[in-house]
Amino acid sequence: MSSSKDADPSLGYLTRKDTEVKLPRPTRVKNKTPAPIQITAEQILREARERQEAEIRPPKQKITDPTELGEYRLRKRKEFEDLIRRVRWNVSVWIKYAQWEESQKDFKRARSVWERALEVDYKNHTLWLKYAEVEMKNKFINHARNVWDRAVTLLPRVDQLWYKYIHMEEVLGNVAGARQVFERWMKWMPDQQGWLSYIKFELRYNEIERARGIFERFVLCHPRVGAWIRYAKFEMKNGEVPRSRNVYERAVEKLADDEEAEQLFVAFAEFEERCKEAERARCIYKFALDHIPKARAEDLYRKFVAFEKQYGDREGIEDAIVGKRRFQYEDEVRKNPLNYDSWFDYIRLEESVGNKGRTREVYERAIANVPPAEEKRYWQRYIYLWINYALYEELDAGDMERTRDVYRFAVSIFAGNLIGMIIIFHILLESHCKLLISMECLNQIPHQKFSFAKVWLLAAQFEIRQLNLKGARQILGNAIGKAPKDKIFKKYIEIELQLGNIDRCRKLYEKYLEWSPENCYAWSKYAELERSLAETERARAIFELAIAQPALDMPELLWKAYIDFETAECEFEKARVLYERLLDRTKHLKVWISYAEFEATAIDESLELSEQEQKEQCIKRARRVFEEALNYFRSSAPDLKEERAMLLEKWLNLEASSGELGDVSLVQSKLPKKLKKRRQISTEDGSSRIEEFIDYLFPEETQTTNLKILEAAYKWKKQKLSSADD
């Protein structure tokens, strides 16, 4: 007996030990070699089947007299009644009981059992079906009719009961009775199949008018596309073409906006096609394509294209194909209206068709899709919608006023505020004024975070093509005032320079430099303009102002331009002064090399010296620059060994290219030795690797290295002697 403290309530107050199942220990197979006689699974199954015992069946009872029959019936009824008392809701028991009574030819008792079963569950239509079938099988027609009548009265929504009832009446030849049953059923407004069965019934007896009347009631009860198409096909099958067309027309009036309207239009067009009415079919297709949403018209487009290929001319086929592509683009821009590439493709399609009104409509729908945020990256594709719109109006449509309005609106948008732009879009869409907005209204929009120079420049170029120079200047002036950019300044200066307006060019350069004083390109171009006008002092003054700026974007280009300017003017002393001033600011290797190359080629023709003497002086001055550079890298920047080596290489090339005047030995004694070394560098993942690099060993470093080696050897010898004495 297990102790109470070890008992577990979840195990019925037994202990774990009591509930353990002791399995037999698996026997270890000692001999794993195959048996000499192999037994297959088939042999095992055959042996099991052979050893099965025969099924025990009750003996057959033969009834020979009425007394035994009565006892048998009494016993059987008692069994059924006992079973019913136990499982009263089991329908199969009732059915077996009634069928047994039927087998005993006691139809009154059988009807009694059926009626008792229906009292238990009259909603079970299987009982009604079995009951009526028994009556029909035994040719009790009135009884069967009574059962069917009660069944359809109690269960009018069970279609099978109606079908069986009608089938019985039709088999009996009672057509009027079957029709009456159908009429009773139709009052309950069954599904489509019920109505179609009634129609087929009337057609079996050639009652065309009756069938037509049923169809009229059918389409009122089920106003769906499929019902109307069946009605029209019925009329067509009977050769009533006008009636069939009338049915289709009524269906279009009522179901033009239905979700399945596409099927109706296709069926209507195919009907007209079968009637050899190609124009009618084409009109139906076009009407459908204009009224059905593009998302549901894919099959319709395919049918229309096939129709045009069969019946249409070249223009019709092209129009159908364009319509199909138009449908695809409409679907794309509907899914993602901010996908400007889809809009470009759509616009290109409409332009190829040549319908100006439709093209303008697509352009205006496209530009109405404003980018979602005030960031330039969202707008870079959007502006090309405006540009292409303006070019289309100018080149294809030939409407210059409309082109001007597009450009005005575009430049005002890209110089303006996003909120203001959206307000104007709403004004446009509500008033249908098609972009004809006055410049005064648009100029009230404040500046935006960004702008696009391309729009301003295209607008100005359009005005120039129209010989409206004043308008072009006004646009470019507004651009400089509202959204100044390098491109706008450059293009405006280029235009004025081509026209020979030097004073305007100077004013524009001044504005340019006021807006961007660090722009070395602008300073250089301004000075270049003055030099081209032989205004040397003005050009020099501009260069001086430029290099005096506290911040420059590319100072090396500006200094080079200034030095080249002085060199071109043969002002070598001023160029030297500039080099010295530049070296005060930076000691870059390129500056030293450029200075030395300048000195090597600075031959002043105004001096009364021979060419040989001038070349000697040039080489001496170049050597002086190289010496200064070498001293700087040796003393002030000893780590820049590679730059120092490059400087010596340039010096060596100069001496070698100078012929008799050059002295290569001056440089060779200073050249370094190239040493290939290795160093350990760490990578991003934390590991390390060995890298080879080139190091330079200069002559003065070689002497120091030799002394260090001798000193280290002396120390090692001293340590060795002291250790030997110990």
mmCIF file of C-alpha atoms in Angstrom, residues 291-574:
data_model
loop_
_atom_site.group_PDB
_atom_site.id
_atom_site.type_symbol
_atom_site.label_atom_id
_atom_site.label_comp_id
_atom_site.label_asym_id
_atom_site.label_seq_id
_atom_site.Cartn_x
_atom_site.Cartn_y
_atom_site.Cartn_z
ATOM 1 C CA HIS A 291 -18.027 53.305 -69.577
ATOM 2 C CA ILE A 292 -16.391 50.276 -67.957
ATOM 3 C CA PRO A 293 -13.553 50.950 -65.478
ATOM 4 C CA LYS A 294 -10.147 50.110 -66.930
ATOM 5 C CA ALA A 295 -9.416 47.593 -64.202
ATOM 6 C CA ARG A 296 -12.277 45.354 -65.406
ATOM 7 C CA ALA A 297 -11.967 45.850 -69.164
ATOM 8 C CA GLU A 298 -9.002 43.614 -69.971
ATOM 9 C CA ASP A 299 -11.044 40.869 -71.666
ATOM 10 C CA LEU A 300 -13.105 43.513 -73.473
ATOM 11 C CA TYR A 301 -9.965 45.076 -74.963
ATOM 12 C CA ARG A 302 -8.750 41.689 -76.129
ATOM 13 C CA LYS A 303 -12.084 40.956 -77.832
ATOM 14 C CA PHE A 304 -12.133 44.421 -79.418
ATOM 15 C CA VAL A 305 -8.633 43.984 -80.871
ATOM 16 C CA ALA A 306 -9.599 40.566 -82.283
ATOM 17 C CA PHE A 307 -12.772 42.099 -83.762
ATOM 18 C CA GLU A 308 -10.864 44.942 -85.442
ATOM 19 C CA LYS A 309 -8.302 42.529 -86.865
ATOM 20 C CA GLN A 310 -11.153 40.571 -88.434
ATOM 21 C CA TYR A 311 -13.466 43.368 -89.610
ATOM 22 C CA GLY A 312 -11.598 46.685 -89.322
ATOM 23 C CA ASP A 313 -9.245 48.597 -91.583
ATOM 24 C CA ARG A 314 -5.706 49.658 -90.732
ATOM 25 C CA GLU A 315 -6.795 52.724 -88.767
ATOM 26 C CA GLY A 316 -9.283 50.714 -86.768
ATOM 27 C CA ILE A 317 -6.684 48.081 -85.893
ATOM 28 C CA GLU A 318 -4.172 50.737 -84.825
ATOM 29 C CA ASP A 319 -6.856 52.486 -82.760
ATOM 30 C CA ALA A 320 -7.714 49.207 -81.032
ATOM 31 C CA ILE A 321 -4.071 48.472 -80.265
ATOM 32 C CA VAL A 322 -3.583 52.013 -78.945
ATOM 33 C CA GLY A 323 -6.679 51.555 -76.823
ATOM 34 C CA LYS A 324 -5.239 48.391 -75.333
ATOM 35 C CA ARG A 325 -1.952 50.131 -74.510
ATOM 36 C CA ARG A 326 -3.899 53.082 -73.141
ATOM 37 C CA PHE A 327 -5.718 50.679 -70.838
ATOM 38 C CA GLN A 328 -2.380 49.297 -69.580
ATOM 39 C CA TYR A 329 -1.014 52.790 -68.868
ATOM 40 C CA GLU A 330 -4.241 53.824 -67.134
ATOM 41 C CA ASP A 331 -3.912 50.798 -64.891
ATOM 42 C CA GLU A 332 -0.276 51.665 -64.069
ATOM 43 C CA VAL A 333 -0.928 55.327 -63.229
ATOM 44 C CA ARG A 334 -3.987 54.339 -61.202
ATOM 45 C CA LYS A 335 -1.911 51.978 -59.062
ATOM 46 C CA ASN A 336 0.941 54.477 -58.600
ATOM 47 C CA PRO A 337 0.134 58.055 -59.718
ATOM 48 C CA LEU A 338 3.623 59.247 -58.636
ATOM 49 C CA ASN A 339 5.388 56.916 -61.082
ATOM 50 C CA TYR A 340 6.353 59.624 -63.576
ATOM 51 C CA ASP A 341 7.965 57.141 -65.980
ATOM 52 C CA SER A 342 4.517 55.606 -66.587
ATOM 53 C CA TRP A 343 3.137 59.085 -67.261
ATOM 54 C CA PHE A 344 5.940 59.738 -69.766
ATOM 55 C CA ASP A 345 5.115 56.505 -71.619
ATOM 56 C CA TYR A 346 1.401 57.334 -71.584
ATOM 57 C CA ILE A 347 2.060 60.851 -72.919
ATOM 58 C CA ARG A 348 4.352 59.493 -75.645
ATOM 59 C CA LEU A 349 1.563 57.154 -76.733
ATOM 60 C CA GLU A 350 -0.979 59.988 -76.957
ATOM 61 C CA GLU A 351 1.488 62.183 -78.853
ATOM 62 C CA SER A 352 2.016 59.407 -81.402
ATOM 63 C CA VAL A 353 -1.756 59.217 -81.936
ATOM 64 C CA GLY A 354 -1.912 62.977 -82.578
ATOM 65 C CA ASN A 355 -5.055 63.841 -80.605
ATOM 66 C CA LYS A 356 -4.203 67.252 -79.080
ATOM 67 C CA GLY A 357 -7.115 67.371 -76.665
ATOM 68 C CA ARG A 358 -6.378 63.926 -75.270
ATOM 69 C CA THR A 359 -2.640 64.660 -75.039
ATOM 70 C CA ARG A 360 -3.252 67.888 -73.125
ATOM 71 C CA GLU A 361 -5.632 66.068 -70.795
ATOM 72 C CA VAL A 362 -2.984 63.448 -69.960
ATOM 73 C CA TYR A 363 -0.347 66.169 -69.444
ATOM 74 C CA GLU A 364 -2.598 68.049 -67.014
ATOM 75 C CA ARG A 365 -3.481 64.858 -65.134
ATOM 76 C CA ALA A 366 0.232 64.063 -64.860
ATOM 77 C CA ILE A 367 1.325 67.479 -63.552
ATOM 78 C CA ALA A 368 -1.507 67.394 -61.012
ATOM 79 C CA ASN A 369 0.350 64.571 -59.182
ATOM 80 C CA VAL A 370 2.578 66.712 -56.989
ATOM 81 C CA PRO A 371 5.604 65.032 -55.328
ATOM 82 C CA PRO A 372 4.994 64.103 -51.675
ATOM 83 C CA ALA A 373 7.680 66.227 -49.968
ATOM 84 C CA GLU A 374 9.765 69.369 -50.415
ATOM 85 C CA GLU A 375 12.934 67.466 -51.269
ATOM 86 C CA LYS A 376 14.642 67.909 -54.602
ATOM 87 C CA ARG A 377 15.126 64.196 -55.271
ATOM 88 C CA TYR A 378 11.346 63.750 -55.451
ATOM 89 C CA TRP A 379 11.006 66.553 -57.999
ATOM 90 C CA GLN A 380 13.813 65.731 -60.437
ATOM 91 C CA ARG A 381 11.563 63.603 -62.684
ATOM 92 C CA TYR A 382 8.473 65.723 -62.130
ATOM 93 C CA ILE A 383 9.914 68.877 -63.746
ATOM 94 C CA TYR A 384 10.331 67.076 -67.059
ATOM 95 C CA LEU A 385 6.541 66.767 -67.274
ATOM 96 C CA TRP A 386 6.392 70.585 -67.421
ATOM 97 C CA ILE A 387 9.330 70.799 -69.824
ATOM 98 C CA ASN A 388 7.824 68.210 -72.197
ATOM 99 C CA TYR A 389 4.420 69.909 -71.940
ATOM 100 C CA ALA A 390 5.883 73.255 -72.986
ATOM 101 C CA LEU A 391 7.902 71.697 -75.826
ATOM 102 C CA TYR A 392 4.810 69.834 -77.042
ATOM 103 C CA GLU A 393 2.773 73.068 -77.122
ATOM 104 C CA GLU A 394 5.566 74.865 -78.986
ATOM 105 C CA LEU A 395 6.736 72.243 -81.468
ATOM 106 C CA ASP A 396 3.746 69.940 -82.034
ATOM 107 C CA ALA A 397 0.682 72.015 -81.204
ATOM 108 C CA GLY A 398 2.214 75.328 -82.372
ATOM 109 C CA ASP A 399 0.385 77.275 -79.645
ATOM 110 C CA MET A 400 2.926 79.877 -78.488
ATOM 111 C CA GLU A 401 0.658 81.613 -75.989
ATOM 112 C CA ARG A 402 -0.147 78.336 -74.324
ATOM 113 C CA THR A 403 3.572 77.472 -74.274
ATOM 114 C CA ARG A 404 4.295 80.799 -72.599
ATOM 115 C CA ASP A 405 1.609 80.129 -69.985
ATOM 116 C CA VAL A 406 3.046 76.683 -69.264
ATOM 117 C CA TYR A 407 6.537 78.139 -68.783
ATOM 118 C CA ARG A 408 5.187 80.943 -66.584
ATOM 119 C CA PHE A 409 3.344 78.538 -64.385
ATOM 120 C CA ALA A 410 6.295 76.117 -64.233
ATOM 121 C CA VAL A 411 8.928 78.701 -63.249
ATOM 122 C CA SER A 412 6.556 80.206 -60.711
ATOM 123 C CA ILE A 413 5.960 76.778 -59.185
ATOM 124 C CA PHE A 414 9.638 75.882 -58.927
ATOM 125 C CA ALA A 415 10.457 79.282 -57.495
ATOM 126 C CA GLY A 416 7.520 79.104 -55.108
ATOM 127 C CA ASN A 417 6.133 77.444 -52.081
ATOM 128 C CA LEU A 418 4.637 73.951 -52.201
ATOM 129 C CA ILE A 419 1.503 74.951 -50.297
ATOM 130 C CA GLY A 420 0.883 77.873 -52.612
ATOM 131 C CA MET A 421 1.367 75.603 -55.578
ATOM 132 C CA ILE A 422 -1.212 73.118 -54.307
ATOM 133 C CA ILE A 423 -3.711 75.945 -53.795
ATOM 134 C CA ILE A 424 -3.205 77.042 -57.407
ATOM 135 C CA PHE A 425 -3.671 73.478 -58.607
ATOM 136 C CA HIS A 426 -7.039 73.387 -56.863
ATOM 137 C CA ILE A 427 -7.973 76.689 -58.498
ATOM 138 C CA LEU A 428 -7.002 75.200 -61.861
ATOM 139 C CA LEU A 429 -8.991 72.020 -61.425
ATOM 140 C CA GLU A 430 -12.094 73.762 -60.103
ATOM 141 C CA SER A 431 -12.238 76.608 -62.614
ATOM 142 C CA HIS A 432 -11.046 74.561 -65.656
ATOM 143 C CA CYS A 433 -8.922 77.519 -66.732
ATOM 144 C CA LYS A 434 -6.291 75.206 -68.294
ATOM 145 C CA LEU A 435 -3.163 76.861 -66.885
ATOM 146 C CA LEU A 436 -4.116 80.432 -67.959
ATOM 147 C CA ILE A 437 -3.065 82.101 -64.680
ATOM 148 C CA SER A 438 -1.777 85.643 -64.596
ATOM 149 C CA MET A 439 1.892 86.273 -63.741
ATOM 150 C CA GLU A 440 0.934 88.760 -61.009
ATOM 151 C CA CYS A 441 -0.958 86.082 -59.070
ATOM 152 C CA LEU A 442 1.897 83.599 -59.310
ATOM 153 C CA ASN A 443 4.542 86.112 -58.274
ATOM 154 C CA GLN A 444 2.915 86.341 -54.854
ATOM 155 C CA ILE A 445 4.170 82.842 -53.988
ATOM 156 C CA PRO A 446 7.197 83.005 -51.623
ATOM 157 C CA HIS A 447 10.495 81.256 -52.368
ATOM 158 C CA GLN A 448 10.848 77.518 -51.994
ATOM 159 C CA LYS A 449 13.689 75.461 -50.597
ATOM 160 C CA PHE A 450 14.985 74.518 -54.047
ATOM 161 C CA SER A 451 14.591 75.350 -57.709
ATOM 162 C CA PHE A 452 15.454 73.968 -61.132
ATOM 163 C CA ALA A 453 17.626 76.090 -63.416
ATOM 164 C CA LYS A 454 16.568 74.034 -66.458
ATOM 165 C CA VAL A 455 12.990 75.355 -66.320
ATOM 166 C CA TRP A 456 14.122 78.996 -66.167
ATOM 167 C CA LEU A 457 16.597 78.522 -69.011
ATOM 168 C CA LEU A 458 14.111 76.740 -71.266
ATOM 169 C CA ALA A 459 11.567 79.491 -70.677
ATOM 170 C CA ALA A 460 14.155 82.142 -71.584
ATOM 171 C CA GLN A 461 15.297 80.231 -74.678
ATOM 172 C CA PHE A 462 11.683 79.969 -75.823
ATOM 173 C CA GLU A 463 11.319 83.761 -75.596
ATOM 174 C CA ILE A 464 14.544 84.209 -77.570
ATOM 175 C CA ARG A 465 13.207 81.886 -80.285
ATOM 176 C CA GLN A 466 10.138 84.110 -80.372
ATOM 177 C CA LEU A 467 12.479 87.159 -80.781
ATOM 178 C CA ASN A 468 11.286 88.474 -77.430
ATOM 179 C CA LEU A 469 14.632 89.484 -75.882
ATOM 180 C CA LYS A 470 12.981 91.644 -73.255
ATOM 181 C CA GLY A 471 10.868 88.711 -72.069
ATOM 182 C CA ALA A 472 13.937 86.451 -71.905
ATOM 183 C CA ARG A 473 15.830 89.044 -69.839
ATOM 184 C CA GLN A 474 12.845 89.398 -67.540
ATOM 185 C CA ILE A 475 12.690 85.626 -66.962
ATOM 186 C CA LEU A 476 16.422 85.330 -66.312
ATOM 187 C CA GLY A 477 16.341 88.387 -64.051
ATOM 188 C CA ASN A 478 13.503 86.833 -62.037
ATOM 189 C CA ALA A 479 15.510 83.612 -61.863
ATOM 190 C CA ILE A 480 18.542 85.436 -60.458
ATOM 191 C CA GLY A 481 16.362 87.259 -57.966
ATOM 192 C CA LYS A 482 14.270 84.290 -56.822
ATOM 193 C CA ALA A 483 16.433 81.212 -57.363
ATOM 194 C CA PRO A 484 20.048 82.105 -58.279
ATOM 195 C CA LYS A 485 22.106 79.229 -59.667
ATOM 196 C CA ASP A 486 25.408 78.785 -61.498
ATOM 197 C CA LYS A 487 23.729 77.596 -64.692
ATOM 198 C CA ILE A 488 21.433 80.614 -64.830
ATOM 199 C CA PHE A 489 24.297 83.102 -64.369
ATOM 200 C CA LYS A 490 26.451 81.346 -66.962
ATOM 201 C CA LYS A 491 23.692 81.182 -69.563
ATOM 202 C CA TYR A 492 22.584 84.788 -68.974
ATOM 203 C CA ILE A 493 26.194 86.025 -69.306
ATOM 204 C CA GLU A 494 26.656 83.924 -72.449
ATOM 205 C CA ILE A 495 23.547 85.459 -74.038
ATOM 206 C CA GLU A 496 24.607 89.020 -73.215
ATOM 207 C CA LEU A 497 28.168 88.342 -74.399
ATOM 208 C CA GLN A 498 26.889 87.068 -77.756
ATOM 209 C CA LEU A 499 24.845 90.258 -78.050
ATOM 210 C CA GLY A 500 27.953 92.343 -77.208
ATOM 211 C CA ASN A 501 26.492 93.942 -74.057
ATOM 212 C CA ILE A 502 29.711 94.172 -72.020
ATOM 213 C CA ASP A 503 28.290 96.432 -69.345
ATOM 214 C CA ARG A 504 25.466 93.933 -68.717
ATOM 215 C CA CYS A 505 28.033 91.136 -68.531
ATOM 216 C CA ARG A 506 30.011 93.072 -65.892
ATOM 217 C CA LYS A 507 26.869 93.687 -63.849
ATOM 218 C CA LEU A 508 25.938 90.021 -64.073
ATOM 219 C CA TYR A 509 29.432 88.951 -62.966
ATOM 220 C CA GLU A 510 29.165 91.347 -60.023
ATOM 221 C CA LYS A 511 25.794 89.838 -59.066
ATOM 222 C CA TYR A 512 27.253 86.374 -59.557
ATOM 223 C CA LEU A 513 30.162 87.110 -57.198
ATOM 224 C CA GLU A 514 27.933 88.822 -54.654
ATOM 225 C CA TRP A 515 25.823 85.651 -54.543
ATOM 226 C CA SER A 516 28.817 83.260 -54.542
ATOM 227 C CA PRO A 517 32.103 85.033 -53.538
ATOM 228 C CA GLU A 518 33.903 81.686 -53.094
ATOM 229 C CA ASN A 519 33.320 80.641 -56.723
ATOM 230 C CA CYS A 520 36.776 80.535 -58.347
ATOM 231 C CA TYR A 521 35.270 79.770 -61.758
ATOM 232 C CA ALA A 522 33.303 83.039 -61.712
ATOM 233 C CA TRP A 523 36.386 85.080 -60.659
ATOM 234 C CA SER A 524 38.506 83.485 -63.402
ATOM 235 C CA LYS A 525 35.898 84.033 -66.107
ATOM 236 C CA TYR A 526 35.348 87.652 -65.043
ATOM 237 C CA ALA A 527 39.087 88.331 -65.239
ATOM 238 C CA GLU A 528 39.268 86.489 -68.564
ATOM 239 C CA LEU A 529 36.506 88.750 -69.917
ATOM 240 C CA GLU A 530 38.425 91.880 -68.884
ATOM 241 C CA ARG A 531 41.657 90.531 -70.372
ATOM 242 C CA SER A 532 39.873 89.790 -73.678
ATOM 243 C CA LEU A 533 38.837 93.467 -73.687
ATOM 244 C CA ALA A 534 42.511 94.500 -73.115
ATOM 245 C CA GLU A 535 41.565 95.776 -69.633
ATOM 246 C CA THR A 536 44.730 94.392 -67.994
ATOM 247 C CA GLU A 537 44.554 96.470 -64.833
ATOM 248 C CA ARG A 538 40.898 95.601 -64.298
ATOM 249 C CA ALA A 539 41.701 91.920 -64.754
ATOM 250 C CA ARG A 540 44.627 92.171 -62.280
ATOM 251 C CA ALA A 541 42.410 93.970 -59.767
ATOM 252 C CA ILE A 542 39.777 91.217 -60.078
ATOM 253 C CA PHE A 543 42.423 88.548 -59.462
ATOM 254 C CA GLU A 544 43.676 90.426 -56.410
ATOM 255 C CA LEU A 545 40.145 90.649 -55.031
ATOM 256 C CA ALA A 546 39.672 86.970 -55.706
ATOM 257 C CA ILE A 547 42.758 85.703 -53.861
ATOM 258 C CA ALA A 548 41.952 88.000 -50.953
ATOM 259 C CA GLN A 549 38.661 86.134 -50.296
ATOM 260 C CA PRO A 550 38.635 84.280 -46.965
ATOM 261 C CA ALA A 551 37.134 81.123 -48.487
ATOM 262 C CA LEU A 552 37.468 79.728 -52.012
ATOM 263 C CA ASP A 553 36.147 76.475 -53.441
ATOM 264 C CA MET A 554 39.161 75.750 -55.737
ATOM 265 C CA PRO A 555 41.990 78.186 -54.845
ATOM 266 C CA GLU A 556 44.626 76.244 -56.823
ATOM 267 C CA LEU A 557 42.789 76.961 -60.091
ATOM 268 C CA LEU A 558 42.464 80.635 -59.247
ATOM 269 C CA TRP A 559 46.183 81.035 -58.406
ATOM 270 C CA LYS A 560 47.141 79.145 -61.563
ATOM 271 C CA ALA A 561 44.892 81.392 -63.652
ATOM 272 C CA TYR A 562 46.427 84.512 -62.041
ATOM 273 C CA ILE A 563 49.994 83.260 -62.612
ATOM 274 C CA ASP A 564 49.184 82.241 -66.206
ATOM 275 C CA PHE A 565 47.712 85.694 -66.745
ATOM 276 C CA GLU A 566 50.901 87.440 -65.541
ATOM 277 C CA THR A 567 53.057 85.026 -67.551
ATOM 278 C CA ALA A 568 51.016 85.663 -70.690
ATOM 279 C CA GLU A 569 51.497 89.402 -70.097
ATOM 280 C CA CYS A 570 55.312 88.767 -69.777
ATOM 281 C CA GLU A 571 55.244 90.146 -66.231
ATOM 282 C CA PHE A 572 57.734 87.574 -64.896
ATOM 283 C CA GLU A 573 58.620 89.524 -61.762
ATOM 284 C CA LYS A 574 54.967 89.779 -60.790
#
